[in-house]
PDB file of C-alpha atoms in Angstrom:
ATOM      1  CA  UNK A 313     -44.393  -6.237  -3.767  1.00 63.00           C
ATOM      2  CA  UNK A 314     -41.983  -7.783  -6.226  1.00 71.00           C
ATOM      3  CA  UNK A 315     -40.344  -5.935  -9.078  1.00 72.00           C
ATOM      4  CA  UNK A 316     -40.334  -7.520 -12.519  1.00 70.00           C
ATOM      5  CA  UNK A 317     -36.808  -8.244 -13.690  1.00 70.00           C
ATOM      6  CA  UNK A 318     -37.709  -7.796 -17.324  1.00 68.00           C
ATOM      7  CA  UNK A 319     -39.015  -4.495 -18.634  1.00 69.00           C
ATOM      8  CA  UNK A 320     -38.809  -5.165 -22.398  1.00 68.00           C
ATOM      9  CA  UNK A 321     -37.429  -1.629 -22.853  1.00 65.00           C
ATOM     10  CA  UNK A 322     -34.124  -2.994 -24.166  1.00 66.00           C
ATOM     11  CA  UNK A 323     -35.610  -5.331 -26.747  1.00 62.00           C
ATOM     12  CA  UNK A 324     -34.648  -2.980 -29.583  1.00 62.00           C
ATOM     13  CA  UNK A 325     -30.986  -2.879 -28.491  1.00 68.00           C
ATOM     14  CA  UNK A 326     -31.021   0.329 -26.457  1.00 63.00           C
ATOM     15  CA  UNK A 327     -30.636   1.000 -22.757  1.00 58.00           C
ATOM     16  CA  UNK A 328     -30.708   4.019 -20.472  1.00 60.00           C
ATOM     17  CA  UNK A 329     -27.839   5.575 -18.586  1.00 55.00           C
ATOM     18  CA  UNK A 330     -28.352   6.911 -15.081  1.00 60.00           C
ATOM     19  CA  UNK A 331     -29.922  10.259 -15.902  1.00 59.00           C
ATOM     20  CA  UNK A 332     -32.246   8.824 -18.556  1.00 60.00           C
ATOM     21  CA  UNK A 333     -30.222   9.200 -21.754  1.00 67.00           C
ATOM     22  CA  UNK A 334     -30.867   6.306 -24.148  1.00 71.00           C
ATOM     23  CA  UNK A 335     -27.849   4.768 -25.869  1.00 59.00           C
ATOM     24  CA  UNK A 336     -27.230   1.593 -27.904  1.00 52.00           C
ATOM     25  CA  UNK A 337     -26.226  -1.405 -25.814  1.00 59.00           C
ATOM     26  CA  UNK A 338     -23.009  -1.457 -27.857  1.00 57.00           C
ATOM     27  CA  UNK A 339     -22.035   2.046 -26.634  1.00 69.00           C
ATOM     28  CA  UNK A 340     -18.514   2.244 -25.207  1.00 78.00           C
ATOM     29  CA  UNK A 341     -19.863   3.438 -21.855  1.00 80.00           C
ATOM     30  CA  UNK A 342     -22.097   0.345 -21.624  1.00 77.00           C
ATOM     31  CA  UNK A 343     -19.209  -1.908 -22.660  1.00 86.00           C
ATOM     32  CA  UNK A 344     -17.040  -0.333 -19.960  1.00 90.00           C
ATOM     33  CA  UNK A 345     -19.398  -0.804 -17.046  1.00 87.00           C
ATOM     34  CA  UNK A 346     -20.455  -4.212 -18.360  1.00 91.00           C
ATOM     35  CA  UNK A 347     -16.818  -5.306 -18.243  1.00 95.00           C
ATOM     36  CA  UNK A 348     -16.497  -3.947 -14.695  1.00 96.00           C
ATOM     37  CA  UNK A 349     -19.564  -6.052 -13.829  1.00 93.00           C
ATOM     38  CA  UNK A 350     -17.910  -9.107 -15.411  1.00 97.00           C
ATOM     39  CA  UNK A 351     -14.796  -8.421 -13.339  1.00 98.00           C
ATOM     40  CA  UNK A 352     -16.912  -8.154 -10.204  1.00 98.00           C
ATOM     41  CA  UNK A 353     -18.468 -11.533 -10.969  1.00 98.00           C
ATOM     42  CA  UNK A 354     -15.059 -13.197 -11.367  1.00 98.00           C
ATOM     43  CA  UNK A 355     -13.918 -11.681  -8.079  1.00 98.00           C
ATOM     44  CA  UNK A 356     -17.043 -13.126  -6.457  1.00 97.00           C
ATOM     45  CA  UNK A 357     -16.184 -16.530  -7.927  1.00 97.00           C
ATOM     46  CA  UNK A 358     -12.619 -16.240  -6.650  1.00 97.00           C
ATOM     47  CA  UNK A 359     -13.885 -15.282  -3.212  1.00 97.00           C
ATOM     48  CA  UNK A 360     -16.164 -18.328  -3.163  1.00 96.00           C
ATOM     49  CA  UNK A 361     -13.175 -20.568  -3.924  1.00 94.00           C
ATOM     50  CA  UNK A 362     -11.221 -19.044  -1.036  1.00 95.00           C
ATOM     51  CA  UNK A 363     -13.954 -19.439   1.607  1.00 92.00           C
ATOM     52  CA  UNK A 364     -12.737 -22.880   2.689  1.00 89.00           C
ATOM     53  CA  UNK A 365      -9.176 -21.772   3.489  1.00 90.00           C
ATOM     54  CA  UNK A 366      -8.934 -20.452   7.049  1.00 87.00           C
ATOM     55  CA  UNK A 367      -5.474 -19.008   6.359  1.00 83.00           C
ATOM     56  CA  UNK A 368      -6.964 -16.734   3.680  1.00 90.00           C
ATOM     57  CA  UNK A 369      -9.956 -15.314   5.607  1.00 91.00           C
ATOM     58  CA  UNK A 370      -8.628 -11.738   5.343  1.00 92.00           C
ATOM     59  CA  UNK A 371      -8.750 -12.087   1.559  1.00 96.00           C
ATOM     60  CA  UNK A 372     -12.498 -12.746   1.774  1.00 95.00           C
ATOM     61  CA  UNK A 373     -12.938  -9.398   3.528  1.00 95.00           C
ATOM     62  CA  UNK A 374     -10.609  -7.619   1.088  1.00 97.00           C
ATOM     63  CA  UNK A 375     -12.332  -9.043  -1.987  1.00 98.00           C
ATOM     64  CA  UNK A 376     -15.752  -7.948  -0.694  1.00 97.00           C
ATOM     65  CA  UNK A 377     -14.318  -4.437  -0.264  1.00 96.00           C
ATOM     66  CA  UNK A 378     -13.059  -4.520  -3.856  1.00 98.00           C
ATOM     67  CA  UNK A 379     -16.444  -5.718  -5.095  1.00 97.00           C
ATOM     68  CA  UNK A 380     -18.042  -2.744  -3.361  1.00 96.00           C
ATOM     69  CA  UNK A 381     -15.603  -0.356  -5.080  1.00 96.00           C
ATOM     70  CA  UNK A 382     -16.343  -1.998  -8.436  1.00 97.00           C
ATOM     71  CA  UNK A 383     -20.049  -1.269  -7.929  1.00 93.00           C
ATOM     72  CA  UNK A 384     -19.049   2.334  -7.245  1.00 92.00           C
ATOM     73  CA  UNK A 385     -17.042   2.400 -10.494  1.00 94.00           C
ATOM     74  CA  UNK A 386     -19.893   0.780 -12.411  1.00 90.00           C
ATOM     75  CA  UNK A 387     -22.340   3.412 -11.192  1.00 86.00           C
ATOM     76  CA  UNK A 388     -19.913   6.213 -12.159  1.00 86.00           C
ATOM     77  CA  UNK A 389     -19.502   4.755 -15.645  1.00 82.00           C
ATOM     78  CA  UNK A 390     -23.268   4.248 -16.022  1.00 78.00           C
ATOM     79  CA  UNK A 391     -24.020   7.958 -15.492  1.00 67.00           C
ATOM     80  CA  UNK A 392     -24.682  10.436 -18.221  1.00 69.00           C
ATOM     81  CA  UNK A 393     -22.170  13.126 -17.212  1.00 68.00           C
ATOM     82  CA  UNK A 394     -24.284  15.814 -18.892  1.00 63.00           C
ATOM     83  CA  UNK A 395     -27.378  15.131 -16.789  1.00 62.00           C
ATOM     84  CA  UNK A 396     -28.079  15.651 -13.120  1.00 66.00           C
ATOM     85  CA  UNK A 397     -28.993  12.430 -11.334  1.00 62.00           C
ATOM     86  CA  UNK A 398     -31.597  12.381  -8.611  1.00 61.00           C
ATOM     87  CA  UNK A 399     -29.891   9.619  -6.687  1.00 59.00           C
ATOM     88  CA  UNK A 400     -26.857   9.953  -4.449  1.00 64.00           C
ATOM     89  CA  UNK A 401     -24.047   7.847  -5.859  1.00 65.00           C
ATOM     90  CA  UNK A 402     -21.037   6.538  -3.922  1.00 68.00           C
ATOM     91  CA  UNK A 403     -17.658   7.952  -4.783  1.00 86.00           C
ATOM     92  CA  UNK A 404     -14.185   6.608  -5.317  1.00 91.00           C
ATOM     93  CA  UNK A 405     -11.374   8.259  -3.352  1.00 93.00           C
ATOM     94  CA  UNK A 406      -7.596   8.298  -3.433  1.00 96.00           C
ATOM     95  CA  UNK A 407      -7.723   6.270  -0.211  1.00 97.00           C
ATOM     96  CA  UNK A 408      -9.233   3.406  -2.223  1.00 97.00           C
ATOM     97  CA  UNK A 409      -6.148   3.389  -4.468  1.00 97.00           C
ATOM     98  CA  UNK A 410      -3.804   3.642  -1.455  1.00 98.00           C
ATOM     99  CA  UNK A 411      -5.659   0.754   0.200  1.00 98.00           C
ATOM    100  CA  UNK A 412      -4.879  -1.451  -2.828  1.00 98.00           C
ATOM    101  CA  UNK A 413      -1.241  -0.376  -2.760  1.00 98.00           C
ATOM    102  CA  UNK A 414      -0.993  -1.291   0.925  1.00 98.00           C
ATOM    103  CA  UNK A 415      -2.505  -4.718   0.280  1.00 98.00           C
ATOM    104  CA  UNK A 416      -0.061  -5.281  -2.591  1.00 98.00           C
ATOM    105  CA  UNK A 417       2.884  -4.318  -0.369  1.00 98.00           C
ATOM    106  CA  UNK A 418       1.647  -6.574   2.463  1.00 97.00           C
ATOM    107  CA  UNK A 419       1.348  -9.591   0.166  1.00 97.00           C
ATOM    108  CA  UNK A 420       4.659  -8.963  -1.600  1.00 97.00           C
ATOM    109  CA  UNK A 421       6.531  -9.015   1.715  1.00 97.00           C
ATOM    110  CA  UNK A 422       5.581 -12.683   2.030  1.00 95.00           C
ATOM    111  CA  UNK A 423       6.337 -13.702  -1.556  1.00 96.00           C
ATOM    112  CA  UNK A 424       9.618 -15.008  -2.929  1.00 93.00           C
ATOM    113  CA  UNK A 425      11.356 -12.898  -5.533  1.00 93.00           C
ATOM    114  CA  UNK A 426       9.948 -13.484  -9.001  1.00 90.00           C
ATOM    115  CA  UNK A 427      12.754 -14.795 -11.214  1.00 89.00           C
ATOM    116  CA  UNK A 428      10.764 -15.800 -14.283  1.00 90.00           C
ATOM    117  CA  UNK A 429       7.505 -15.135 -16.067  1.00 93.00           C
ATOM    118  CA  UNK A 430       4.754 -17.331 -14.715  1.00 92.00           C
ATOM    119  CA  UNK A 431       1.895 -19.056 -16.457  1.00 93.00           C
ATOM    120  CA  UNK A 432      -1.577 -18.841 -14.951  1.00 95.00           C
ATOM    121  CA  UNK A 433      -2.471 -22.101 -13.261  1.00 93.00           C
ATOM    122  CA  UNK A 434      -1.543 -24.534 -10.545  1.00 93.00           C
ATOM    123  CA  UNK A 435      -4.774 -24.140  -8.579  1.00 95.00           C
ATOM    124  CA  UNK A 436      -8.282 -23.077  -9.595  1.00 96.00           C
ATOM    125  CA  UNK A 437      -8.166 -20.014  -7.295  1.00 97.00           C
ATOM    126  CA  UNK A 438      -4.846 -18.914  -8.827  1.00 97.00           C
ATOM    127  CA  UNK A 439      -6.301 -19.291 -12.318  1.00 97.00           C
ATOM    128  CA  UNK A 440      -9.451 -17.326 -11.434  1.00 98.00           C
ATOM    129  CA  UNK A 441      -7.312 -14.512  -9.992  1.00 98.00           C
ATOM    130  CA  UNK A 442      -5.454 -14.358 -13.321  1.00 98.00           C
ATOM    131  CA  UNK A 443      -8.745 -14.334 -15.261  1.00 98.00           C
ATOM    132  CA  UNK A 444      -9.941 -11.457 -13.071  1.00 98.00           C
ATOM    133  CA  UNK A 445      -6.640  -9.651 -13.773  1.00 98.00           C
ATOM    134  CA  UNK A 446      -7.178 -10.017 -17.528  1.00 98.00           C
ATOM    135  CA  UNK A 447     -10.775  -8.775 -17.324  1.00 98.00           C
ATOM    136  CA  UNK A 448      -9.576  -5.860 -15.192  1.00 98.00           C
ATOM    137  CA  UNK A 449      -7.027  -4.912 -17.872  1.00 98.00           C
ATOM    138  CA  UNK A 450      -9.789  -5.052 -20.503  1.00 98.00           C
ATOM    139  CA  UNK A 451     -11.960  -2.744 -18.373  1.00 97.00           C
ATOM    140  CA  UNK A 452      -8.984  -0.412 -18.083  1.00 97.00           C
ATOM    141  CA  UNK A 453      -8.449  -0.419 -21.866  1.00 97.00           C
ATOM    142  CA  UNK A 454     -12.122   0.396 -22.426  1.00 96.00           C
ATOM    143  CA  UNK A 455     -11.880   3.314 -20.010  1.00 95.00           C
ATOM    144  CA  UNK A 456      -8.805   4.573 -21.880  1.00 96.00           C
ATOM    145  CA  UNK A 457     -10.850   4.342 -25.085  1.00 95.00           C
ATOM    146  CA  UNK A 458     -13.552   6.428 -23.382  1.00 92.00           C
ATOM    147  CA  UNK A 459     -10.958   9.084 -22.586  1.00 93.00           C
ATOM    148  CA  UNK A 460      -9.694   9.060 -26.159  1.00 94.00           C
ATOM    149  CA  UNK A 461     -13.261   9.630 -27.361  1.00 92.00           C
ATOM    150  CA  UNK A 462     -13.706  12.472 -24.856  1.00 91.00           C
ATOM    151  CA  UNK A 463     -16.350  10.576 -22.912  1.00 87.00           C
ATOM    152  CA  UNK A 464     -16.203  11.779 -19.329  1.00 84.00           C
ATOM    153  CA  UNK A 465     -15.036   9.367 -16.682  1.00 85.00           C
ATOM    154  CA  UNK A 466     -13.848  10.182 -13.160  1.00 87.00           C
ATOM    155  CA  UNK A 467      -9.997  10.186 -13.333  1.00 87.00           C
ATOM    156  CA  UNK A 468      -9.645   7.901 -10.309  1.00 94.00           C
ATOM    157  CA  UNK A 469     -11.471   5.110 -12.145  1.00 95.00           C
ATOM    158  CA  UNK A 470      -8.522   4.528 -14.457  1.00 95.00           C
ATOM    159  CA  UNK A 471      -6.021   4.731 -11.610  1.00 96.00           C
ATOM    160  CA  UNK A 472      -8.036   2.300  -9.474  1.00 97.00           C
ATOM    161  CA  UNK A 473      -8.396  -0.247 -12.294  1.00 98.00           C
ATOM    162  CA  UNK A 474      -4.682  -0.022 -13.085  1.00 97.00           C
ATOM    163  CA  UNK A 475      -3.772  -0.657  -9.459  1.00 98.00           C
ATOM    164  CA  UNK A 476      -6.405  -3.385  -9.126  1.00 98.00           C
ATOM    165  CA  UNK A 477      -4.894  -5.363 -11.996  1.00 98.00           C
ATOM    166  CA  UNK A 478      -1.511  -5.170 -10.203  1.00 98.00           C
ATOM    167  CA  UNK A 479      -3.228  -6.311  -7.010  1.00 98.00           C
ATOM    168  CA  UNK A 480      -4.820  -9.276  -8.795  1.00 98.00           C
ATOM    169  CA  UNK A 481      -1.459 -10.386 -10.207  1.00 98.00           C
ATOM    170  CA  UNK A 482       0.152 -10.281  -6.775  1.00 98.00           C
ATOM    171  CA  UNK A 483      -2.955 -11.917  -5.289  1.00 98.00           C
ATOM    172  CA  UNK A 484      -2.645 -14.859  -7.695  1.00 97.00           C
ATOM    173  CA  UNK A 485       0.966 -15.366  -6.573  1.00 97.00           C
ATOM    174  CA  UNK A 486       0.011 -14.904  -2.913  1.00 97.00           C
ATOM    175  CA  UNK A 487      -2.788 -17.480  -3.084  1.00 97.00           C
ATOM    176  CA  UNK A 488      -0.464 -20.016  -4.699  1.00 96.00           C
ATOM    177  CA  UNK A 489       2.242 -19.327  -2.123  1.00 96.00           C
ATOM    178  CA  UNK A 490      -0.227 -19.597   0.778  1.00 95.00           C
ATOM    179  CA  UNK A 491      -1.595 -22.886  -0.542  1.00 95.00           C
ATOM    180  CA  UNK A 492       1.929 -24.237  -1.233  1.00 95.00           C
ATOM    181  CA  UNK A 493       1.238 -24.468  -4.946  1.00 94.00           C
ATOM    182  CA  UNK A 494       4.386 -24.108  -7.051  1.00 93.00           C
ATOM    183  CA  UNK A 495       4.338 -21.385  -9.667  1.00 92.00           C
ATOM    184  CA  UNK A 496       4.298 -22.575 -13.256  1.00 88.00           C
ATOM    185  CA  UNK A 497       7.372 -21.013 -14.853  1.00 88.00           C
ATOM    186  CA  UNK A 498       7.179 -20.036 -18.506  1.00 90.00           C
ATOM    187  CA  UNK A 499       9.915 -21.822 -20.382  1.00 88.00           C
ATOM    188  CA  UNK A 500       9.966 -20.233 -23.817  1.00 86.00           C
ATOM    189  CA  UNK A 501      10.788 -22.492 -26.726  1.00 86.00           C
ATOM    190  CA  UNK A 502      13.617 -20.891 -28.619  1.00 84.00           C
ATOM    191  CA  UNK A 503      14.655 -22.496 -31.879  1.00 79.00           C
TER     192      UNK A 503
END
């Protein structure tokens, strides 16, 4: 039995949160988990670009782990916190944040000291990592906006996204270093 992908229930611009509450598709909660989904897609694209590099195989495993956590975050953001859900949802833990920190530390041990601001670029995988970093920061800003509007969000979500954007910055540098791609230094024009 196949499930129809279209239901037509959103044709008027509304959607349902987990728990059944209907909200406009422009609702901040929808924007937040939609941006997390966009981030997840860019990480998938990055992972696809790294598949051909044997030296970076561990990154493929790490990025799949991150994608799994982003689905966890998306499901947390998609819930109506005032309603009981019938489904068991995965949870985010402090270990997930520590795992990112460990990966950052491991990569940084292999990187040269950063002596200048760097421009995104040099290799398509480096550029995609920077795009993912920017989307991650946008997701983080949207979650901060949720907090400011007193919309419930698990506190670890913000911490995880903050650490993930740091991870993605270091990852971009690490990929370039591993592929022997020189960093593009920003040389500001000063009149």
